[in-house]
Tab-separated table of C-alpha atoms in Angstrom:
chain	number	residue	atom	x	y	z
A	2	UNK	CA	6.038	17.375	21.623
A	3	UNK	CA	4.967	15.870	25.032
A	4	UNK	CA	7.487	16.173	27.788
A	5	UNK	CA	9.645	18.376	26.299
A	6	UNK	CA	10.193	22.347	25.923
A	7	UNK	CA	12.182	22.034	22.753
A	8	UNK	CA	10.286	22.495	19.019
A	9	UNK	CA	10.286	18.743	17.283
A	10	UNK	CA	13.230	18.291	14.611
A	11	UNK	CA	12.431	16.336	11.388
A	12	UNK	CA	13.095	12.953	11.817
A	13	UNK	CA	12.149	13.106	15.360
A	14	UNK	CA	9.428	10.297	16.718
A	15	UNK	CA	6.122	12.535	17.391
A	16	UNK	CA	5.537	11.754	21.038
A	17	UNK	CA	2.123	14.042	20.947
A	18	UNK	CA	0.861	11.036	18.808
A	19	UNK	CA	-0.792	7.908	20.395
A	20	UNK	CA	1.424	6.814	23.589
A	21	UNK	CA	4.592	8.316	23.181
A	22	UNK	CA	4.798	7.987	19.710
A	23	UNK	CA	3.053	4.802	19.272
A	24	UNK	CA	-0.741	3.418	18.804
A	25	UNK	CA	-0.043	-0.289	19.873
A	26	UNK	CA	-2.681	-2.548	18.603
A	27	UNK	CA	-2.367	-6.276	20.400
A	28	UNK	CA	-3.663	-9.313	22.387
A	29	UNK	CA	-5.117	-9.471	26.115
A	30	UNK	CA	-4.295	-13.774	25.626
A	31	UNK	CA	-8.469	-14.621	25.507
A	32	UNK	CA	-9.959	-11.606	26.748
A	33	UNK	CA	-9.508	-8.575	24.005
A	34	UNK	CA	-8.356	-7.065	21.494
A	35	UNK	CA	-6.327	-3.836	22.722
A	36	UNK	CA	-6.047	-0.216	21.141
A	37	UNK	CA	-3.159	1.793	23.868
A	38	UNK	CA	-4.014	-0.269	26.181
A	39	UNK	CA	-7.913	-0.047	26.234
A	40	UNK	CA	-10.566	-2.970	25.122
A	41	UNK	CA	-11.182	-2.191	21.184
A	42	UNK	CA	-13.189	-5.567	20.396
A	43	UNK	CA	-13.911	-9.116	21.806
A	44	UNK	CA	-12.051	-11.801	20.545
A	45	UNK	CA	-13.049	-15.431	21.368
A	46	UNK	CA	-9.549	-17.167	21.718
A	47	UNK	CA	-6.252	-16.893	21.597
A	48	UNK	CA	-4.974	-15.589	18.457
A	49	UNK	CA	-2.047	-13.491	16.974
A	50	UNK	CA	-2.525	-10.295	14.694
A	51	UNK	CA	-0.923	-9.851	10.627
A	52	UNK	CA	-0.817	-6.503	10.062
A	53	UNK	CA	-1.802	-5.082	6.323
A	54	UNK	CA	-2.764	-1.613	4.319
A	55	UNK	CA	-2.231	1.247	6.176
A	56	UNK	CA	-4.546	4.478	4.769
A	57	UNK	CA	-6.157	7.752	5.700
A	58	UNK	CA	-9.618	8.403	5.292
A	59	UNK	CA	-12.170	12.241	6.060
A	60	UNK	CA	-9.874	14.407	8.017
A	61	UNK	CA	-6.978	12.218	8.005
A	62	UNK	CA	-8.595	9.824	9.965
A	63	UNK	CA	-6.136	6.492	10.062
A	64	UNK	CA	-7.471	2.988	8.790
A	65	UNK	CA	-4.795	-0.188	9.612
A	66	UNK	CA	-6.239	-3.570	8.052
A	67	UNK	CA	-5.431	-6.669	9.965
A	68	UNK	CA	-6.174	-10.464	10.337
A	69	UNK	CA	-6.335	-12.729	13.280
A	70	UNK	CA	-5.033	-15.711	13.279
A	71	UNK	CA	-6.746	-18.824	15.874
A	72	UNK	CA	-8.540	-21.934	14.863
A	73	UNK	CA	-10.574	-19.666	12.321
A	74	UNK	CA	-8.702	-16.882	10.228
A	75	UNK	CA	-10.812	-13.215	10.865
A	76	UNK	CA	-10.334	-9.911	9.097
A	77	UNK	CA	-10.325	-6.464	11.045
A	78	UNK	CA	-9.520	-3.041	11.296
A	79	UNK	CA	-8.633	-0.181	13.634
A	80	UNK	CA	-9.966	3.294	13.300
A	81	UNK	CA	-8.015	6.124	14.237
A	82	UNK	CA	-8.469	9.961	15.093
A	83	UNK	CA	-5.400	11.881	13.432
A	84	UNK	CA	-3.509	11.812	16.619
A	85	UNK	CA	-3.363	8.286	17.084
A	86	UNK	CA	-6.450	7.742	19.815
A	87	UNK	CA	-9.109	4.979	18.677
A	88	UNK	CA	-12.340	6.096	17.660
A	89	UNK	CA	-15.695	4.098	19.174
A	90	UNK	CA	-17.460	2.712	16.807
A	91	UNK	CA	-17.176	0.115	13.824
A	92	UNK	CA	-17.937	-2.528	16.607
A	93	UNK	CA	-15.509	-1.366	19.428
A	94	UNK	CA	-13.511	1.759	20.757
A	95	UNK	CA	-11.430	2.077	17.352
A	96	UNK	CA	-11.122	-1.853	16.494
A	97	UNK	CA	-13.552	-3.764	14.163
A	98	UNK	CA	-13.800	-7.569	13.619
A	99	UNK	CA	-15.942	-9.029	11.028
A	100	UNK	CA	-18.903	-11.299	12.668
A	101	UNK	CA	-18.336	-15.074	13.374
A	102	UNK	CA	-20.356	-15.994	10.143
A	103	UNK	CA	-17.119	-14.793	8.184
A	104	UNK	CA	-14.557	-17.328	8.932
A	105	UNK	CA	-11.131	-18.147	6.328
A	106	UNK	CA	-10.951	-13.919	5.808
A	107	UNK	CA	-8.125	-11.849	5.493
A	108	UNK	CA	-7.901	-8.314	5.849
A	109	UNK	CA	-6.146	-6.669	3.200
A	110	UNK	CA	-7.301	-2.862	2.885
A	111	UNK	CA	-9.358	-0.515	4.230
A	112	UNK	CA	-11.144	2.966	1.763
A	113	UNK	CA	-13.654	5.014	3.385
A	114	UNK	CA	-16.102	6.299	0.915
A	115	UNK	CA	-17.290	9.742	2.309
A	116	UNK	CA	-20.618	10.004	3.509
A	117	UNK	CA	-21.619	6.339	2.785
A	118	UNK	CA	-20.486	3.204	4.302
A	119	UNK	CA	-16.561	2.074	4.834
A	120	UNK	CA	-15.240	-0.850	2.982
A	121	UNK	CA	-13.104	-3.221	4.163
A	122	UNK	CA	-11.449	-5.579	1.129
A	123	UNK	CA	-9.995	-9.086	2.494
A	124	UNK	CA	-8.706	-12.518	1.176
A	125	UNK	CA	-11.649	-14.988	1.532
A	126	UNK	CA	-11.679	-18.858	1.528
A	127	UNK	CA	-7.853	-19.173	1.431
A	128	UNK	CA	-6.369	-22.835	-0.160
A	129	UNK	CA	-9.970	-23.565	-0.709
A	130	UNK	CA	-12.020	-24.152	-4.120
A	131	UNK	CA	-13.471	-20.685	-3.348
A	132	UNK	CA	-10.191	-18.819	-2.879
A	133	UNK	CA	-10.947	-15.219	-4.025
A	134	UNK	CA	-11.430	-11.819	-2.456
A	135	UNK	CA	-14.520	-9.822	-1.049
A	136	UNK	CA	-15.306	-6.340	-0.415
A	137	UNK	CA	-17.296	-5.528	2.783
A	138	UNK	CA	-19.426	-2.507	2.976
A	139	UNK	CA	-19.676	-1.744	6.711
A	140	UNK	CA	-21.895	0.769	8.467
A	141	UNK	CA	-20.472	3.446	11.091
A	142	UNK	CA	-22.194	1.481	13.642
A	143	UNK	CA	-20.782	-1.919	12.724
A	144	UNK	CA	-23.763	-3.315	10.637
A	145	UNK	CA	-23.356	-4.666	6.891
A	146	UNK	CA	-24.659	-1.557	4.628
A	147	UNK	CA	-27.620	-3.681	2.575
A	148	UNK	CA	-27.535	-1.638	-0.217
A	149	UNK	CA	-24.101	-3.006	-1.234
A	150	UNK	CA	-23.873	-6.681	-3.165
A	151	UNK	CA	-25.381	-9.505	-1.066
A	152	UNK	CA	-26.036	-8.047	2.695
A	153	UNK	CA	-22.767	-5.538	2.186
A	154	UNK	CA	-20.821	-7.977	0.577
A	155	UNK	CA	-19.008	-8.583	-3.126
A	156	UNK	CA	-17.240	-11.670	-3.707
A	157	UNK	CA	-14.661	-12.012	-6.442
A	158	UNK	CA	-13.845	-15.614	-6.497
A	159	UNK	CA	-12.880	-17.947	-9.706
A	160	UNK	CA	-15.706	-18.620	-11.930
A	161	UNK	CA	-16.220	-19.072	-15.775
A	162	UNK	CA	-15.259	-15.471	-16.740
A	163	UNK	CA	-12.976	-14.821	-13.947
A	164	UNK	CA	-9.123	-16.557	-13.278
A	165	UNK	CA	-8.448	-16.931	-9.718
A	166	UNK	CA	-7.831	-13.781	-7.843
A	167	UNK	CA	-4.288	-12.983	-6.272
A	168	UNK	CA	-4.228	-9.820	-5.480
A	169	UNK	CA	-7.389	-7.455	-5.119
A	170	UNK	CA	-6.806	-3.155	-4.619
A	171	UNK	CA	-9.464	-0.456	-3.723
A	172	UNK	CA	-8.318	2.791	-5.922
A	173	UNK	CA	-10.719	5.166	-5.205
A	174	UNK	CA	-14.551	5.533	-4.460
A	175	UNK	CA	-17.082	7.677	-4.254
A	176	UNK	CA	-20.852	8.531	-4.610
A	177	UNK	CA	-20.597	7.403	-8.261
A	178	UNK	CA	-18.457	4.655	-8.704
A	179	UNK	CA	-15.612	1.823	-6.959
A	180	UNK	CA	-12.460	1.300	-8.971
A	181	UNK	CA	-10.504	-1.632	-8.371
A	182	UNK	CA	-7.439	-3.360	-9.600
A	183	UNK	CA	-6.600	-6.835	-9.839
A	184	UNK	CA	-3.881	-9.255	-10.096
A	185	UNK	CA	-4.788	-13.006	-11.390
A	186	UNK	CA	-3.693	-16.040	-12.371
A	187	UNK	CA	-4.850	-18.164	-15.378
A	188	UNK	CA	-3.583	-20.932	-17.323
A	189	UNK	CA	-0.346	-20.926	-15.551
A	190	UNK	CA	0.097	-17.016	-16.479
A	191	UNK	CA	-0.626	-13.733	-14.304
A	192	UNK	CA	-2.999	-11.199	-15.162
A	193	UNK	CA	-4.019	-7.997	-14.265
A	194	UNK	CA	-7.464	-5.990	-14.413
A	195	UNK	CA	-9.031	-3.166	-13.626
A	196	UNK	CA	-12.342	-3.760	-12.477
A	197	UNK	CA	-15.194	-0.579	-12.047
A	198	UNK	CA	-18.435	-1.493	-9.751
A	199	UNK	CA	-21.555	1.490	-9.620
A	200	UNK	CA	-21.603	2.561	-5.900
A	201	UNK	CA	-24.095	-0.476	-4.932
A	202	UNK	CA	-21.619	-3.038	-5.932
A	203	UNK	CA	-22.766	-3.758	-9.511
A	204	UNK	CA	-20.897	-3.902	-12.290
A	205	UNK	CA	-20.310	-0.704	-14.065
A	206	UNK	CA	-21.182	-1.950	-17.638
A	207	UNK	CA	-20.277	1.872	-19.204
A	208	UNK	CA	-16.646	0.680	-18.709
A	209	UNK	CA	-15.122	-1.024	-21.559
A	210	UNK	CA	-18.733	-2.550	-21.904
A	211	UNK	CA	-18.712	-4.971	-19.141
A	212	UNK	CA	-17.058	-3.550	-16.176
A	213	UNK	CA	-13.727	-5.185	-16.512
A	214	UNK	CA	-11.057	-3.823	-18.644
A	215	UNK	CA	-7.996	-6.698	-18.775
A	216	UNK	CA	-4.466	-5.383	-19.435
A	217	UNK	CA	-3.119	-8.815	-20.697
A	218	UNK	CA	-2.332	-8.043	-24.128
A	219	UNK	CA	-0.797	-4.412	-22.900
A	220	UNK	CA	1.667	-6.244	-20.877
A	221	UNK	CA	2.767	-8.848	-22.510
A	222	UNK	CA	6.886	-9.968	-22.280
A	223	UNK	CA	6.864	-7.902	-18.394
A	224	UNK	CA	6.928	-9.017	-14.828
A	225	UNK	CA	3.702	-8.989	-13.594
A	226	UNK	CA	3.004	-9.389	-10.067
A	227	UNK	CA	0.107	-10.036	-7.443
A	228	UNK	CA	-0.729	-6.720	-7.014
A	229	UNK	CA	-1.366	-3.760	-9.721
A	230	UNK	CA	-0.353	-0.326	-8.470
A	231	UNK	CA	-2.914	2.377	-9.294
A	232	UNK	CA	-3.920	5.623	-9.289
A	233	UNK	CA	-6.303	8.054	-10.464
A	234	UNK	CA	-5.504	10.967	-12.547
A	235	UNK	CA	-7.771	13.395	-13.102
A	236	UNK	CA	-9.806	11.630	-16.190
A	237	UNK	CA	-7.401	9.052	-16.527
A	238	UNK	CA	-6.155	6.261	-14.706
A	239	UNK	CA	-2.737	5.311	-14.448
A	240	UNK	CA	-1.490	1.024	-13.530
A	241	UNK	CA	1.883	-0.380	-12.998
A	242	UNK	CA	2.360	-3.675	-12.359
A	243	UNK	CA	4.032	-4.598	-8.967
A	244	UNK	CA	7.400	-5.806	-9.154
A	245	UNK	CA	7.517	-4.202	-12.760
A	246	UNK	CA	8.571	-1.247	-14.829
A	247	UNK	CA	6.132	-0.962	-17.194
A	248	UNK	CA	3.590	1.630	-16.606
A	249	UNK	CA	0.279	2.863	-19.098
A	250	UNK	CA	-2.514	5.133	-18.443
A	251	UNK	CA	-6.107	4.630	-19.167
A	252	UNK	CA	-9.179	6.973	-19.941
A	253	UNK	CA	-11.053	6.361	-16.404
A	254	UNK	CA	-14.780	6.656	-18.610
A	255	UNK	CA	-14.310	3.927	-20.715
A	256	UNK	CA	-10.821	2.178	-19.948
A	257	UNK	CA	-9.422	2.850	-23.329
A	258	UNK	CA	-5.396	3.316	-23.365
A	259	UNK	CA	-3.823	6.555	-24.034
A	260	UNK	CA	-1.691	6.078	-26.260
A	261	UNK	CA	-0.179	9.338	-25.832
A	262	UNK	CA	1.294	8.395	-22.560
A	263	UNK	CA	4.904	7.687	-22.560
A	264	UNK	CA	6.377	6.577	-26.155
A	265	UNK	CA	3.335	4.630	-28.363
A	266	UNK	CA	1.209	4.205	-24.853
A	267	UNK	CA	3.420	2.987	-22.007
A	268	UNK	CA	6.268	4.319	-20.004
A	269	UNK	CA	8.989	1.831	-19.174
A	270	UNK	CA	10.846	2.602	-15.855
A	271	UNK	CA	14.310	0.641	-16.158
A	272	UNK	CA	17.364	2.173	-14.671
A	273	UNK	CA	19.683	3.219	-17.346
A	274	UNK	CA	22.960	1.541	-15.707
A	275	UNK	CA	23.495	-0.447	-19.101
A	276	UNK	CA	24.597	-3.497	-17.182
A	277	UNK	CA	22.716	-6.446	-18.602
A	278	UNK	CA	22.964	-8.145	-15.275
A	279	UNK	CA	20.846	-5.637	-13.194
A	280	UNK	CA	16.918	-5.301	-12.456
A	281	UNK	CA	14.703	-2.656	-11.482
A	282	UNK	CA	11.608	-3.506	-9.309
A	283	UNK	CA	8.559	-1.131	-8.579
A	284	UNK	CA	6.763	-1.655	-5.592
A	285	UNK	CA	4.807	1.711	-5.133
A	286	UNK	CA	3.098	4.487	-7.010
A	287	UNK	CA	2.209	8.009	-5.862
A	288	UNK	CA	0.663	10.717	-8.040
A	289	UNK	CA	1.608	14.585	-6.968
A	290	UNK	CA	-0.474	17.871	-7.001
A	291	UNK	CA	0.434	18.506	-10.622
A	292	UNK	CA	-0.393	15.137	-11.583
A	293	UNK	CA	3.429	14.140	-11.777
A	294	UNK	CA	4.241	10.559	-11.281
A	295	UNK	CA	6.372	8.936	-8.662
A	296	UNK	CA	7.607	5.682	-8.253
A	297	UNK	CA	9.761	3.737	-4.935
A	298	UNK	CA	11.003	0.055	-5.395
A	299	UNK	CA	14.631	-1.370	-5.622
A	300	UNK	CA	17.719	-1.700	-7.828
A	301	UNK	CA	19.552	-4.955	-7.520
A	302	UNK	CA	23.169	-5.269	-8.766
A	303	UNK	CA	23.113	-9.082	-9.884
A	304	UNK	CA	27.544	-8.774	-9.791
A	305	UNK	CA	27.601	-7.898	-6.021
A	306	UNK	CA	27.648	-9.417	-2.780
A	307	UNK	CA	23.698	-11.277	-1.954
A	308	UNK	CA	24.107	-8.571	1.273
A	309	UNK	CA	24.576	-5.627	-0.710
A	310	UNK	CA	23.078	-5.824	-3.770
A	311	UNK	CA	20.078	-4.092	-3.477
A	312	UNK	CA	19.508	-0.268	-3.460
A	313	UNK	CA	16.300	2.381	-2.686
A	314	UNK	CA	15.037	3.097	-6.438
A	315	UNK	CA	13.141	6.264	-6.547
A	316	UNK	CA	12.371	7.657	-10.122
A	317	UNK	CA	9.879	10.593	-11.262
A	318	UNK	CA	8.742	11.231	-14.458
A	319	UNK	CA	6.034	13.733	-15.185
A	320	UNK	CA	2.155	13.484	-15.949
A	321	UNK	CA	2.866	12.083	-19.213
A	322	UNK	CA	5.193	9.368	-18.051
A	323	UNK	CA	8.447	11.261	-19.225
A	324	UNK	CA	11.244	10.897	-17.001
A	325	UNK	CA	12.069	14.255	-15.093
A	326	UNK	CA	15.735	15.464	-15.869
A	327	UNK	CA	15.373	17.861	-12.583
A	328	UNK	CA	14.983	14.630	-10.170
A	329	UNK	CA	18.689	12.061	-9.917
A	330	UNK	CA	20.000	11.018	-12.538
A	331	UNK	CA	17.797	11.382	-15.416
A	332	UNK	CA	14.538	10.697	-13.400
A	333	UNK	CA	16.086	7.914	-11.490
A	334	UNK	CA	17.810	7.881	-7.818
A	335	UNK	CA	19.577	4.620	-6.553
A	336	UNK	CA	19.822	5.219	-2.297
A	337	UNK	CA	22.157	3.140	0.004
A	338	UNK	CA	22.895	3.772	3.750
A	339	UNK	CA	25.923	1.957	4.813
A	340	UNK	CA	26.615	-0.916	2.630
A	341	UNK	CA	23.488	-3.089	3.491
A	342	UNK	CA	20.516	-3.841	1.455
A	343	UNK	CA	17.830	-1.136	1.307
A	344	UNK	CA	14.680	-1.324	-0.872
A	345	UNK	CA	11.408	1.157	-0.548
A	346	UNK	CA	7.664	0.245	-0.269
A	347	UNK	CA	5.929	3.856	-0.270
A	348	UNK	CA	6.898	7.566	-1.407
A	349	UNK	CA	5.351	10.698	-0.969
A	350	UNK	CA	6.132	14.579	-1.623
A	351	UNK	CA	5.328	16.688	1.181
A	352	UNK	CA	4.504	20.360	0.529
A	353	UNK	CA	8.129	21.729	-0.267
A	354	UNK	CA	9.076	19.406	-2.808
A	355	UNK	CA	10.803	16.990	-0.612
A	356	UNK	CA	10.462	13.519	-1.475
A	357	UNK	CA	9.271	11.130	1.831
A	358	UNK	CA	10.112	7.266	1.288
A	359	UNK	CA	9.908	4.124	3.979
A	360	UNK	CA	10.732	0.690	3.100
A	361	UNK	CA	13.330	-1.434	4.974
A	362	UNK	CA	17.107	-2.243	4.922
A	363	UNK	CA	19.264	-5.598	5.708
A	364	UNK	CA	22.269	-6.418	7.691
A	365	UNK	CA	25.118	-6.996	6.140
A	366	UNK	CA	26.225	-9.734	7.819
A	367	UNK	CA	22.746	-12.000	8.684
A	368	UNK	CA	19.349	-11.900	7.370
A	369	UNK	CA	17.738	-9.059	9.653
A	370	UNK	CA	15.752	-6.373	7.868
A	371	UNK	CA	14.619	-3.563	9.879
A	372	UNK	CA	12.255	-0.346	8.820
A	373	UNK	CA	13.625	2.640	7.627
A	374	UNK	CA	12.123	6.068	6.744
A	375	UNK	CA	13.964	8.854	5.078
A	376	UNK	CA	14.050	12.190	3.051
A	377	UNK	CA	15.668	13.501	-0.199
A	378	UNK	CA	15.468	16.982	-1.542
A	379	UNK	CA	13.277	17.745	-4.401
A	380	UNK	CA	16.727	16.918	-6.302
A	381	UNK	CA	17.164	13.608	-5.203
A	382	UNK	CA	19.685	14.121	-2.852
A	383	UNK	CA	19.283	12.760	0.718
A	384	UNK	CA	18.242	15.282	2.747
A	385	UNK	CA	20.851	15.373	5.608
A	386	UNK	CA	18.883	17.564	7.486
A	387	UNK	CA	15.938	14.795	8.632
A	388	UNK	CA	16.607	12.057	11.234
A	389	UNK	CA	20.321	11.087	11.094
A	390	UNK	CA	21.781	12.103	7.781
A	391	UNK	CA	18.592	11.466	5.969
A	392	UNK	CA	17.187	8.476	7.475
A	393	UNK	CA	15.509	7.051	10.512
A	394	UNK	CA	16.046	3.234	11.776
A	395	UNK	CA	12.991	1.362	13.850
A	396	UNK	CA	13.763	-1.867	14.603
A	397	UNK	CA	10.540	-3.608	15.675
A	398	UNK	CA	10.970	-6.243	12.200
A	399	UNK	CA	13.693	-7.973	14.203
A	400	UNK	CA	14.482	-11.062	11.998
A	401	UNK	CA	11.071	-11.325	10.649
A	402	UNK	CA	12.905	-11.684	7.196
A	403	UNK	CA	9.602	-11.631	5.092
A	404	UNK	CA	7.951	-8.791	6.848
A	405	UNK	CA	7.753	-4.956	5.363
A	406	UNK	CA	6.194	-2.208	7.296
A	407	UNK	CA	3.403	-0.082	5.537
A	408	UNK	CA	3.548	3.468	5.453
A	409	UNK	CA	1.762	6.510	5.047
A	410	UNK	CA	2.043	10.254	5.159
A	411	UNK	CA	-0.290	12.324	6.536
A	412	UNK	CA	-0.067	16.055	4.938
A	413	UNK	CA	-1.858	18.328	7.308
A	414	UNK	CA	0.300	17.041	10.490
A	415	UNK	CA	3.671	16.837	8.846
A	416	UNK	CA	4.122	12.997	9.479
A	417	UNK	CA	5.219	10.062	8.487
A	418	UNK	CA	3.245	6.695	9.727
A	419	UNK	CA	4.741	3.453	9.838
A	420	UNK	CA	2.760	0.185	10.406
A	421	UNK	CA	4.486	-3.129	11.208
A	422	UNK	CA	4.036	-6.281	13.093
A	423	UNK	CA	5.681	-6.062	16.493
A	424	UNK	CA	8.818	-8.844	17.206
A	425	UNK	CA	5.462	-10.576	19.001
A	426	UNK	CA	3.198	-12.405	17.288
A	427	UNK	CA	0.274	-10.609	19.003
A	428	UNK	CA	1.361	-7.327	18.648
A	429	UNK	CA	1.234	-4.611	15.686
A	430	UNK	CA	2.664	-0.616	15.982
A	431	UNK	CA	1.438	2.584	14.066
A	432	UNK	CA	4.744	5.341	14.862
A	433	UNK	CA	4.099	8.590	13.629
A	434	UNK	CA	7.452	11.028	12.543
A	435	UNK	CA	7.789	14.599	12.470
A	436	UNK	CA	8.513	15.456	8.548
């Protein structure tokens, strides 16, 4: 680590990454937008940044979506080497802004597809009659890549065969294909699809015969939220509903179910505390090198105290959706530091086993969340070894009460990466921890 002799510690903040620690991403008022300090891309006004999706691309290069908020609404992204200095290109020195013709856009998420162009997926035409989504295809140097949709663009917007679009997720790309998932709402219900374009944009009609395979009917009497966690697994594909628990796997060729999977096709994730009054959440989805599943979201206690009633769910089951005995209690780990709320947003298992999770946790006596990271032992059990007996506290959130960092691990450099608006309005932080 910079400025000091001593070998890093897990836990510790990596101060060989960006500035100390930190790749700052903010707002020279009317002048720029600023990666560590140097110009990444023009802006024309004064605005203030939303941060979104943080993922790794080729070489764990790091991708952080963004908006921009001023008298127009703008999607972006920044484009990171692995230790946290901006790469030129995409527009700027490691910052991208979609042209002025693209006003009302949101960034959401950012894939790179190797060896072809990077796409950029954002909220388009917000509160409007065209309220959908769009994935941009964008060239290395910045330009729309023409042989994707309509000048490097796909809109998914409501029409006469599609609901209106809440939630839209890149999965996984390549030279062959684009899988996406997608959360809707029709007829006063919410929906969820998975959606499979050819490489140009297209729909893939070889999938469940017309490139959309909706998971309605699977679904039906669970919570189904905005977004639909996915993942791809080997020849399969597996979806969980955000804010659910039920979970299903489908043949990634065609989109039929497995019906093998779990018991009679699905896997259903509640936690067995046989208290009627209780709920289990799932808010992310990670698959492992054997193809094991893992899931992070929260355990609420409906007979406790609105301050403490929520609790870190982690639960593993294996490839087949069968919870693990090895991992908590039957597959399922409730976490609480203190006595404060805690619930988890992202998981990962680094290369011993050990479970990685970030999310955030509350104070118990006003509504202030701030980010946490933390470790458990391929057991379940915290892992008092990393950070301070198991977890690390940033406190950046300050009493933005809605606001959730993004996280994401990056294997080859043992760290954790955490991505969350600043306390200002113009500001947003990547922090990188030793793991």
């Amino acid at each position: 680590m910079k400025g000091s002799s001593k070998p890093a510690r897990a836990g510790d903040v990596d101060t060989s990454f960006g500035v100390d620690g930190k790749a700052v991403l903010a707002v020279t008022t009317g002048v720029s937008m600023d990666l560590n300090g140097k110009p990444a891309a023009a802006i024309p006004e004064d605005i203030s940044i939303a941060t979104f999706r943080l993922t790794l691309g080729s070489d764990e290069r790091i991708f952080g979506a963004f908006s921009i908020t001023s008298t127009a609404l703008k999607a972006g992204f920044v484009n990171l080497a692995n230790d946290g200095t901006p790469l030129p290109g995409f527009g700027g020195e490691g910052g991208y802004i979609l042209p002025e013709n693209n006003d009302k856009v949101s960034g959401r998420q950012v894939f790179q597809r190797i060896g072809r162009s990077t796409l950029l997926c954002a909220r388009i035409n917000n509160s409007t009659v065209d309220d959908g989504f769009a994935i941009f295809a964008i060239n290395d140097d910045g330009t729309p890549d023409e042989a994707f949709g309509d000048h490097g663009t796909v809109s998914f917007i409501k029409d006469d065969e599609l609901p209106r679009f809440l939630g839209l997720d890149i999965v996984s790309a390549d030279d062959s294909h684009i899988l996406l998932t997608a959360g809707t709402l029709g007829d006063g219900f919410f929906g969820a699809a998975i959606i499979r374009l050819k490489p140009d944009g297209s729909r893939d009609t070889t999938f469940n015969g017309s490139g959309i395979r909706w998971l309605n009917e699977d679904y039906q009497g669970t919570t189904m939220g905005r977004r639909l966690l996915a993942a791809r697994q080997g020849d399969y594909i597996v979806v969980c509903p955000e804010t659910g628990t039920r979970v299903r796997r489908y043949r990634f060729d065609d989109g039929e179910a497995d019906l093998s999977f779990g018991v009679d096709g699905s896997a259903e994730l509640v936690y067995p505390d046989e208290n009627p009054k209780s709920l289990t959440y799932i808010e992310a989805m990670s698959i492992d090198n054997r193809g094991h599943l893992w899931f992070a979201g929260k355990w609420i206690d409906a007979l406790a105290d609105v301050f403490t009633d929520k609790y870190g769910l982690l639960v593993s089951t294996d490839a087949d959706g069968h919870p693990s005995p090895a991992f908590g209690t039957g597959g399922f780990k409730i976490v609480k530091k203190d006595s404060g709320n805690m619930e988890f947003s992202y998981l990962a298992q680094d290369s011993e086993g050990r479970i990685l999770f970030g999310g955030r946790r509350m104070s118990t006596i006003e509504d202030v969340w701030w980010g946490v990271v933390g470790r458990t032992l391929s057991s379940g059990d915290i892992d008092l070894d990393f950070g301070t007996e198991g977890f690390i506290d940033f406190l950046d959130l300050g009493s933005i009460v809605a606001a959730s960092p993004e996280f994401v691990y990056q294997p080859k450099a043992g760290r954790m990466l955490s991505y969350n608006e600043g306390a200002l309005q113009n500001e947003g932080t990547i922090r990188a921890f030793v793991t």
